[in-house]
PDB file of C-alpha atoms in Angstrom:
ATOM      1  CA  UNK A  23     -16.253 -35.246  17.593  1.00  0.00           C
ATOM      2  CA  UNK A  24     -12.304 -34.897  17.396  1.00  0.00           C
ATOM      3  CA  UNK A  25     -12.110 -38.556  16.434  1.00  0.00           C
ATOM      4  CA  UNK A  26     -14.467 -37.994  13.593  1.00  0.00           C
ATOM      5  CA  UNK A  27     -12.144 -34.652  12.348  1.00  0.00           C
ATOM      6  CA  UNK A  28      -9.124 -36.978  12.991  1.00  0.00           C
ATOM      7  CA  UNK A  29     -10.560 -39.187  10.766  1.00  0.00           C
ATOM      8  CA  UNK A  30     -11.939 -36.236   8.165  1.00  0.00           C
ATOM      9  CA  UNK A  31      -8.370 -35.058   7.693  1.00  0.00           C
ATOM     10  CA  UNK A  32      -6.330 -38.335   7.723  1.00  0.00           C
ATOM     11  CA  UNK A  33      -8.481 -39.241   4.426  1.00  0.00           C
ATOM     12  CA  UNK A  34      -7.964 -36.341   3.076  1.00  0.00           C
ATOM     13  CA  UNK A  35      -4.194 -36.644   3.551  1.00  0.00           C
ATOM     14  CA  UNK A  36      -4.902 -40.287   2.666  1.00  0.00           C
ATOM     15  CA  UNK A  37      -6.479 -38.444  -0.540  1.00  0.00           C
ATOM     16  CA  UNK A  38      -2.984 -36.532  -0.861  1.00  0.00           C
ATOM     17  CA  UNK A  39      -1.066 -39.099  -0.969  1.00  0.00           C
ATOM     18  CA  UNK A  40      -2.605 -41.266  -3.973  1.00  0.00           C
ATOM     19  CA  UNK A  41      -2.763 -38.070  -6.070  1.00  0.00           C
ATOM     20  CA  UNK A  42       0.567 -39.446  -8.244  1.00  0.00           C
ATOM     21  CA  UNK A  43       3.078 -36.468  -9.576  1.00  0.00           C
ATOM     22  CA  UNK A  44       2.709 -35.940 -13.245  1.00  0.00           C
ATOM     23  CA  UNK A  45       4.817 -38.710 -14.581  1.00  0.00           C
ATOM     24  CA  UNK A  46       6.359 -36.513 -18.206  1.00  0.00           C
ATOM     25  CA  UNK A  47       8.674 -34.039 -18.154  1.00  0.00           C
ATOM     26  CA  UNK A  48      11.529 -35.566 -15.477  1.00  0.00           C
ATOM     27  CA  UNK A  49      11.786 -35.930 -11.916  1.00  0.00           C
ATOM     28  CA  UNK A  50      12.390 -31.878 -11.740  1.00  0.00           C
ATOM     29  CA  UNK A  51       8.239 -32.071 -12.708  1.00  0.00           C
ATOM     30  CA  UNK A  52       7.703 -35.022 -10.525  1.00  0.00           C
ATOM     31  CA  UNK A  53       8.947 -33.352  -7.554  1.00  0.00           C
ATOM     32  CA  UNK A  54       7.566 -29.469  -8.335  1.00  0.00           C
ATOM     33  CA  UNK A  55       3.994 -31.425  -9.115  1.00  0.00           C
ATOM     34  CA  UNK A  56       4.022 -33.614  -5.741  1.00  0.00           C
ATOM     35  CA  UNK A  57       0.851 -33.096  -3.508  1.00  0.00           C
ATOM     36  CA  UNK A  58       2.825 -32.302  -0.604  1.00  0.00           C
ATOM     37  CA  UNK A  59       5.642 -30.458  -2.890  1.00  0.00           C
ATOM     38  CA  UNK A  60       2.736 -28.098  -3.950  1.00  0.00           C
ATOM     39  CA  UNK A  61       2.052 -27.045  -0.205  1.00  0.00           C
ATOM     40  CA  UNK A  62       5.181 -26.540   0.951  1.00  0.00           C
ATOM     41  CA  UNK A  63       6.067 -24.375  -2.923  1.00  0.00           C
ATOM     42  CA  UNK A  64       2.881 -22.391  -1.634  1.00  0.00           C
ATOM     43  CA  UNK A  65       3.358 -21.349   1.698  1.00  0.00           C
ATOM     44  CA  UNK A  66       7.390 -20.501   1.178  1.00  0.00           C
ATOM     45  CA  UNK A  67       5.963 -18.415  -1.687  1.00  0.00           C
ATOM     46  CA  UNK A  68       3.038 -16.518   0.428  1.00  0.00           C
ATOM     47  CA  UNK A  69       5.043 -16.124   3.412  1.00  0.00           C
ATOM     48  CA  UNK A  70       8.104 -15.102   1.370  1.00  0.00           C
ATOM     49  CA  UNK A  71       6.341 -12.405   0.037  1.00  0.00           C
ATOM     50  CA  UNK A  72       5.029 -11.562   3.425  1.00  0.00           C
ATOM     51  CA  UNK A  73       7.991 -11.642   5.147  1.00  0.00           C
ATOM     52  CA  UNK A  74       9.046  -9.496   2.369  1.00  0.00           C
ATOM     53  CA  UNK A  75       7.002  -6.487   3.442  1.00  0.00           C
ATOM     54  CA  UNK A  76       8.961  -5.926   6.659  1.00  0.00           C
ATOM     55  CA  UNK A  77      12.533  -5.944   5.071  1.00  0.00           C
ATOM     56  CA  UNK A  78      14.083  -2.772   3.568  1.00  0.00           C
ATOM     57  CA  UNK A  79      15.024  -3.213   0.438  1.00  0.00           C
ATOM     58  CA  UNK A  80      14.848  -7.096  -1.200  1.00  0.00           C
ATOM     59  CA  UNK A  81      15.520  -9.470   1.486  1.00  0.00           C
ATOM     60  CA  UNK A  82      15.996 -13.455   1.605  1.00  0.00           C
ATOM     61  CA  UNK A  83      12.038 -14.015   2.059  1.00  0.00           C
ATOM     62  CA  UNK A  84      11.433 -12.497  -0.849  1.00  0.00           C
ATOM     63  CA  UNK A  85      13.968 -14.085  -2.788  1.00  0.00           C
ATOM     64  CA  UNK A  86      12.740 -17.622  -1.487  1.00  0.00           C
ATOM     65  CA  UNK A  87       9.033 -16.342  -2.315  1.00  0.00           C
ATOM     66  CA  UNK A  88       9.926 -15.379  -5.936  1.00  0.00           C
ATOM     67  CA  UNK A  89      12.094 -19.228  -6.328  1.00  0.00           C
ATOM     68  CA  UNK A  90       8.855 -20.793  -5.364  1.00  0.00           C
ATOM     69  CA  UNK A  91       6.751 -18.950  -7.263  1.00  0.00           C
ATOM     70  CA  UNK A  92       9.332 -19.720 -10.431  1.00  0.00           C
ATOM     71  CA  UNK A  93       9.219 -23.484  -9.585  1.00  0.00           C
ATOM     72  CA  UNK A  94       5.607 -23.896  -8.981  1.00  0.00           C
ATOM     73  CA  UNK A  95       4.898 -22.212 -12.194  1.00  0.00           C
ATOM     74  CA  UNK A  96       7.535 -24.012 -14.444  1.00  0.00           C
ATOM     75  CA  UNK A  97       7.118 -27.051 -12.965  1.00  0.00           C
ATOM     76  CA  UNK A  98       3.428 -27.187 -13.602  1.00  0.00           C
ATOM     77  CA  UNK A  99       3.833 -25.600 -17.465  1.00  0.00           C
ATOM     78  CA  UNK A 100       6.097 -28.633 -18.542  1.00  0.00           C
ATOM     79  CA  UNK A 101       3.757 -31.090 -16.704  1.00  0.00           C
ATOM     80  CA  UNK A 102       1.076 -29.618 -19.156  1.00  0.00           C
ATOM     81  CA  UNK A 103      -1.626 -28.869 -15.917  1.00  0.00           C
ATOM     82  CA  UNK A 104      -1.084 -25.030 -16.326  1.00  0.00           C
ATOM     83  CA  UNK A 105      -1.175 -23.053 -19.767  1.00  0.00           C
ATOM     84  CA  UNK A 106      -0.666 -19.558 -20.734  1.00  0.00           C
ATOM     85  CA  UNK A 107      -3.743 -17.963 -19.187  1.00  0.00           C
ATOM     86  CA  UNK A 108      -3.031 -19.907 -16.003  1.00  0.00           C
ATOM     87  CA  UNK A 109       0.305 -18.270 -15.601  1.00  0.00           C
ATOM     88  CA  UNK A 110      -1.046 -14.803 -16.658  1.00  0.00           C
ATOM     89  CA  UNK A 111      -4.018 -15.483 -13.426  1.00  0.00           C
ATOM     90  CA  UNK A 112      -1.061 -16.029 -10.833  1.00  0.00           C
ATOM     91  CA  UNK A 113       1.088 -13.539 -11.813  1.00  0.00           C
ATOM     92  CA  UNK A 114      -1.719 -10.639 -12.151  1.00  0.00           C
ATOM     93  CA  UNK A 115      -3.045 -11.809  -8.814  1.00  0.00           C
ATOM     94  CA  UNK A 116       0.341 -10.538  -7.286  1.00  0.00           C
ATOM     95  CA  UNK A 117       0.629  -7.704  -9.274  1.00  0.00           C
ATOM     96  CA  UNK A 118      -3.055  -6.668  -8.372  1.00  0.00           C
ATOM     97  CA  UNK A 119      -2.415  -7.653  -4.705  1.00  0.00           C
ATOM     98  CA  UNK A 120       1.214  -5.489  -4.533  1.00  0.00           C
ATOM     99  CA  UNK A 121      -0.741  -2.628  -5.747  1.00  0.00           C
ATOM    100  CA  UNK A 122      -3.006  -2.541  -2.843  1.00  0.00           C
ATOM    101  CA  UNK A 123       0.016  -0.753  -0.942  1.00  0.00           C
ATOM    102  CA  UNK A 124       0.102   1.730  -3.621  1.00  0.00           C
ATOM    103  CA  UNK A 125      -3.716   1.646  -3.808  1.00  0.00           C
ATOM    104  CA  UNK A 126      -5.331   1.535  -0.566  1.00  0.00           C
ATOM    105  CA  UNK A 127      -9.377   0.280  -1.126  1.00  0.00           C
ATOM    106  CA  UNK A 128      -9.483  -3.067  -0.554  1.00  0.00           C
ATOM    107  CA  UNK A 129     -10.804  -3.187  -4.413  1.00  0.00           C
ATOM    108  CA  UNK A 130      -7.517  -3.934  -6.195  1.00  0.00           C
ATOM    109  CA  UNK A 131      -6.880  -6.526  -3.407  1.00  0.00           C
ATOM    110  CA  UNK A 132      -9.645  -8.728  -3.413  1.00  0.00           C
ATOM    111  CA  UNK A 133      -9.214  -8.758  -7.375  1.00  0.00           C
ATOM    112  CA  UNK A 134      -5.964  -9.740  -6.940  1.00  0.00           C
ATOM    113  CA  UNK A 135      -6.505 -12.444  -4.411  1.00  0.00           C
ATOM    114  CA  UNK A 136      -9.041 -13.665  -6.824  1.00  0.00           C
ATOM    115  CA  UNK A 137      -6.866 -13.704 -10.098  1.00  0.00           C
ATOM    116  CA  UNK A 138      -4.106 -15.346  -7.710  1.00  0.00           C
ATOM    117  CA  UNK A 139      -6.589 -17.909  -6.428  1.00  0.00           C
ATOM    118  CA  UNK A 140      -8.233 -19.138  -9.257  1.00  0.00           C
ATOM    119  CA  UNK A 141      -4.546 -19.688 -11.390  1.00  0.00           C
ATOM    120  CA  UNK A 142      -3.221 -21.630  -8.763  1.00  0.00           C
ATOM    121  CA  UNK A 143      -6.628 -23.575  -8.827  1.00  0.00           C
ATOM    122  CA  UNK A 144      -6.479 -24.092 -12.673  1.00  0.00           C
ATOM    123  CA  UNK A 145      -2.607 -24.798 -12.552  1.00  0.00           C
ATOM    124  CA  UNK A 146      -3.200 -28.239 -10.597  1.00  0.00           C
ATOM    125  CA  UNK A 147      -4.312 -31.889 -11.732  1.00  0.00           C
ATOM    126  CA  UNK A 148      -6.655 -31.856  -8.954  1.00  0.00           C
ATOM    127  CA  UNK A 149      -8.789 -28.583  -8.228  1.00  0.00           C
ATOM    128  CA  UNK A 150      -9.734 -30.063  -4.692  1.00  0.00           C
ATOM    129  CA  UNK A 151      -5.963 -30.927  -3.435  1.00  0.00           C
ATOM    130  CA  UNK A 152      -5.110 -27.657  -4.704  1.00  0.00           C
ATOM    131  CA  UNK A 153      -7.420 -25.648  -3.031  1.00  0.00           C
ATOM    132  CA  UNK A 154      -6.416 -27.160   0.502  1.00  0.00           C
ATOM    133  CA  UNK A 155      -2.719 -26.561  -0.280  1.00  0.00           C
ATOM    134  CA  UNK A 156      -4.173 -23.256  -1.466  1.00  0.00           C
ATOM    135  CA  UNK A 157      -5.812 -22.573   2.152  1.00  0.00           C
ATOM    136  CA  UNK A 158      -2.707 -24.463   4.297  1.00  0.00           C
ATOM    137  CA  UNK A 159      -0.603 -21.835   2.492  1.00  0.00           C
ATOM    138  CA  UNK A 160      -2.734 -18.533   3.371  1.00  0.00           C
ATOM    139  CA  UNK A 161      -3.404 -19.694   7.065  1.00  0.00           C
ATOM    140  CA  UNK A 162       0.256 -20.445   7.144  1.00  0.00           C
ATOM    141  CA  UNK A 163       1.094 -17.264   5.522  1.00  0.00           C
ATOM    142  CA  UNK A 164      -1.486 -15.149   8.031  1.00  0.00           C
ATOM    143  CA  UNK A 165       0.157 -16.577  10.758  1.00  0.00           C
ATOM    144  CA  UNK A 166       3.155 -14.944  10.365  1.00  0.00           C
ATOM    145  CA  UNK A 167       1.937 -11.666   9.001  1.00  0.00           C
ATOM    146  CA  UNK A 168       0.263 -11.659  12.492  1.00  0.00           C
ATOM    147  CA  UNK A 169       3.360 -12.779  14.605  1.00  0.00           C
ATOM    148  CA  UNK A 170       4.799  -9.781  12.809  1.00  0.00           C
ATOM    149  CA  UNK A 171       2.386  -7.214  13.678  1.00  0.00           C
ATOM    150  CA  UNK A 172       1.385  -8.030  16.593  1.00  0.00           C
ATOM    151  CA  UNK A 173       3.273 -10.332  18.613  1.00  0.00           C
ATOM    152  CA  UNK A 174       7.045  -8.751  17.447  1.00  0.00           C
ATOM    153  CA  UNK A 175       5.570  -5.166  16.578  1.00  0.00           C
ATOM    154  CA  UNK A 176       7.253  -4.931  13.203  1.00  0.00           C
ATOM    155  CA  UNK A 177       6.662  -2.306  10.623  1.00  0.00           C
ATOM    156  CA  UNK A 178       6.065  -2.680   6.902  1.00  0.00           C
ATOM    157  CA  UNK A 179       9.490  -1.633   5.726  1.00  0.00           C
ATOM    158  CA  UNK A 180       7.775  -1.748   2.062  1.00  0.00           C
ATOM    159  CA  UNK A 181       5.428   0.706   2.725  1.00  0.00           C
ATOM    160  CA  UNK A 182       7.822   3.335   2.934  1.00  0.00           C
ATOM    161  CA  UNK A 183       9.048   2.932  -0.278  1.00  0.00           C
ATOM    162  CA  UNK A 184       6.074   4.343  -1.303  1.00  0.00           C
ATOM    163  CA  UNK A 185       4.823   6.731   1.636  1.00  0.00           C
ATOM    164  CA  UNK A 186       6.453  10.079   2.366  1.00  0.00           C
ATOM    165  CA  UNK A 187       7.515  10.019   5.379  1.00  0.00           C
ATOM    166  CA  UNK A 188       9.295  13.467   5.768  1.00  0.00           C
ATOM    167  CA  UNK A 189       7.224  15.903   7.823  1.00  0.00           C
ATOM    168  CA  UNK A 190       7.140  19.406   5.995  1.00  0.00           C
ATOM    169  CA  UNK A 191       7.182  21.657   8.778  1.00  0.00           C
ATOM    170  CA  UNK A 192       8.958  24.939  10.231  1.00  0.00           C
ATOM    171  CA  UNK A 193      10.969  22.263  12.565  1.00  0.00           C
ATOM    172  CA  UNK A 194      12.606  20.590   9.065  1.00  0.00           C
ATOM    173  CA  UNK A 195      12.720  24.172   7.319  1.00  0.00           C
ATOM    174  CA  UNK A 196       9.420  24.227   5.238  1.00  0.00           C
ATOM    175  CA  UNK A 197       7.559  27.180   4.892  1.00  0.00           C
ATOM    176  CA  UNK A 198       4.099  27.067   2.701  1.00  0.00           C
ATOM    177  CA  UNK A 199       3.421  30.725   3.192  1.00  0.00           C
ATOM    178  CA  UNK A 200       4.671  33.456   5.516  1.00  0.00           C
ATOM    179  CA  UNK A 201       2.372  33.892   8.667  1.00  0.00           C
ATOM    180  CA  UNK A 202       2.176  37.506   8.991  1.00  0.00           C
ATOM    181  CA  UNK A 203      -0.628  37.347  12.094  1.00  0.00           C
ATOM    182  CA  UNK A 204       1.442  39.933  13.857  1.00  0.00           C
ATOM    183  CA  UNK A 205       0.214  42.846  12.086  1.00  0.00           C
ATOM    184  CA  UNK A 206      -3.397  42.206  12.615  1.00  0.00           C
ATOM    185  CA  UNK A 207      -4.578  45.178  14.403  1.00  0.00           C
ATOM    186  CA  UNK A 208      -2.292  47.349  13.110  1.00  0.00           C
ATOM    187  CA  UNK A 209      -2.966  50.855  11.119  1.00  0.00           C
ATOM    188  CA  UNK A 210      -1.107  51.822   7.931  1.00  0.00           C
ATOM    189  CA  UNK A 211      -1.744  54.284   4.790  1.00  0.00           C
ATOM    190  CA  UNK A 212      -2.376  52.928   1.359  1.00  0.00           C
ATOM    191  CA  UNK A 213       0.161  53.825  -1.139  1.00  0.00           C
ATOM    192  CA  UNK A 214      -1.882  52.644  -4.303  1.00  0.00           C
ATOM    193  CA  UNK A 215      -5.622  51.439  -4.494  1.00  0.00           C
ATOM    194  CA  UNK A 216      -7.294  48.537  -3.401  1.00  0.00           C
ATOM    195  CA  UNK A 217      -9.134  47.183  -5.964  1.00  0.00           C
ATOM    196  CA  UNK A 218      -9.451  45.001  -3.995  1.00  0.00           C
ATOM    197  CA  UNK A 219      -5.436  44.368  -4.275  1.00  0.00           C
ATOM    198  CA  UNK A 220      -2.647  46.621  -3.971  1.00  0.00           C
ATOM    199  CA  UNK A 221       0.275  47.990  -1.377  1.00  0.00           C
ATOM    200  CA  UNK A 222      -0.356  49.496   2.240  1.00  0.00           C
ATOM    201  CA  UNK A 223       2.650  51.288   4.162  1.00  0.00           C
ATOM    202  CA  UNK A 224       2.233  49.944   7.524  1.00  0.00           C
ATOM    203  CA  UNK A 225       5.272  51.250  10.097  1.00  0.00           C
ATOM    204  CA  UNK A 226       7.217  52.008   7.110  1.00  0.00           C
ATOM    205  CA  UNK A 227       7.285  48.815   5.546  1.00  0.00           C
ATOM    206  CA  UNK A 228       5.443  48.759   2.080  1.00  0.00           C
ATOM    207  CA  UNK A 229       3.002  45.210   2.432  1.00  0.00           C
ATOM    208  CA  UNK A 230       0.949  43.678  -0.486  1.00  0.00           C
ATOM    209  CA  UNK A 231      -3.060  43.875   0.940  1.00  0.00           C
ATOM    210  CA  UNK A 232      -6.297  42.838   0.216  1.00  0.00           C
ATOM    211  CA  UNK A 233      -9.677  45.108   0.626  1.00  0.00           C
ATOM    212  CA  UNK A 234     -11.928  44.137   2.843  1.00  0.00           C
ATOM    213  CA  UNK A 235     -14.775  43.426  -0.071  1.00  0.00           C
ATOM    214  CA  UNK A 236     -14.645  47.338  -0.685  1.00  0.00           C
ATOM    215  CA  UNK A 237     -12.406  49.928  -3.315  1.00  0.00           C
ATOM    216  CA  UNK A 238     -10.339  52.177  -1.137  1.00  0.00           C
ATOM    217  CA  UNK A 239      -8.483  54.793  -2.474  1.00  0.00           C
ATOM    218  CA  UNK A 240      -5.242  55.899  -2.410  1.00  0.00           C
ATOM    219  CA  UNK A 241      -3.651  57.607   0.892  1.00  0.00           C
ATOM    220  CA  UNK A 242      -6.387  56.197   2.965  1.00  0.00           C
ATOM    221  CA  UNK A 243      -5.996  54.996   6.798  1.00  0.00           C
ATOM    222  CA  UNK A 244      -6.732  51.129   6.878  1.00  0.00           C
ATOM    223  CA  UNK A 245      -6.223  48.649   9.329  1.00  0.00           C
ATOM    224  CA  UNK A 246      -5.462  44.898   9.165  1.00  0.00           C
ATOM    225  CA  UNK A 247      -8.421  42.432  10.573  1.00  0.00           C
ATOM    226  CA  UNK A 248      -7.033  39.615   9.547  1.00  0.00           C
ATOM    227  CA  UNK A 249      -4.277  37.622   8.198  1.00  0.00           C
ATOM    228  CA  UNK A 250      -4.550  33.992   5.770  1.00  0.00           C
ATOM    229  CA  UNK A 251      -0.889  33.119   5.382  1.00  0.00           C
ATOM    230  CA  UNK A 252       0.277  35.264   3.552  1.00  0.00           C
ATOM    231  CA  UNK A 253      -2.458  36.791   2.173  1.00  0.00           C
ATOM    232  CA  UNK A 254      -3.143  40.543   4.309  1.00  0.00           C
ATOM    233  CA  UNK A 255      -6.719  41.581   4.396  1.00  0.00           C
ATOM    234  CA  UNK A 256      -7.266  45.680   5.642  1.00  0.00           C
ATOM    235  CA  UNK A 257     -10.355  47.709   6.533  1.00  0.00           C
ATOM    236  CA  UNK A 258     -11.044  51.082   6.067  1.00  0.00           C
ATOM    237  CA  UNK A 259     -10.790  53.368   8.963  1.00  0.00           C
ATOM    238  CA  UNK A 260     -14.127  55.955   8.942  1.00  0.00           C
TER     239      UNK A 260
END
């Protein structure tokens, strides 16, 4: 069985290896165009970008991913494999895929692994050589997102470009509302009518209240059953 993979793959490297470089343009298109050129263009860009996500700010992987991406993309333009539409695929198919982080789903990922896919398909001479480079680059590029994760424990520093990470809490100063639970219980004389809103003297200290679902008048007795926040909800003593 492993002889007949062994020989499987060594044709299609075999295969690789006949598929000539487009011969116009220079040797700058000769070289970008190159089978093996293509793979190696590929997998810098993917795991470039990859890499990318862990480093604050914009790092050396990202800068190699974005040079790969330029000479894969020129390089097949001037050989004449990839036109307009092509280019438009690839680079929506990042854009799409970057905006997963932003978008969480899985939706706006998948289209943008699609778009991404299919211009790097249409960009080649051959559609079959290009879709093994295609799949040597995204195993090569899941490797290392793994190793990342969960060999070396890194965290996506690009993430929190986008994610909030202060915590709004008393501990950092934040207050939403002002808990007043420490006056439930407590008995107090209404200063102006409830209906249902209005002010309650409570120990001297003059507090906005709520009715408990009922009108009560002016220079009643009320007590407080409950507190929301800030919001201070009385009954009417009988």
């Amino acid at each position: 069985m492993r002889t007949i993979q062994f020989i499987k793959w060594s044709g299609i490297l075999a295969a690789g290896t006949m598929l000539p470089a487009n011969d116009g343009g220079g040797p700058f298109v000769q070289f970008a165009t190159n089978p093996f050129v293509v793979i190696v263009l590929l997998s810098v860009m993917l795991t470039g970008f990859v890499l990318e996500l862990f480093t604050p700010g914009f790092g050396f992987p990202g800068a190699a991913g974005t040079l790969a991406l330029i000479l894969f993309i020129t390089g097949h333009v001037m050989s004449g494999d990839a036109d307009i539409m092509t280019v438009l695929l690839i680079l929506f198919g990042i854009l799409f895929i970057l905006a997963e982080v932003i978008l969480p789903g899985g939706i706006v990922g998948l289209i943008g692994f699609i778009l991404f896919s299919a211009g790097v398909l249409f960009a080649g001479a051959s559609m079959h050589w290009m879709a093994i480079s295609l799949l040597i680059a995204f195993s090569i590029s899941t490797a290392a997102l793994i190793l990342m994760v969960k060999v070396l424990g890194k965290e996506m520093k690009f993430f929190k470009k986008f994610i909030l990470n202060d915590s709004t809490n008393t501990e950092h100063g934040y207050v939403s509302n002002e808990n007043r639970s420490d006056l439930i219980g407590k008995k107090g004389i209404t200063k102006t009518p409830l209906r249902p809103s209005g002010t309650v003297d409570i120990d001297g200290e003059r507090i906005d209240a709520v009715a408990e679902g009922v009108f009560i008048l002016t220079g009643k007795e009320v007590a407080v059953v409950k507190t929301e926040g800030a919001r201070i909800v009385v009954r009417e003593l009988e």
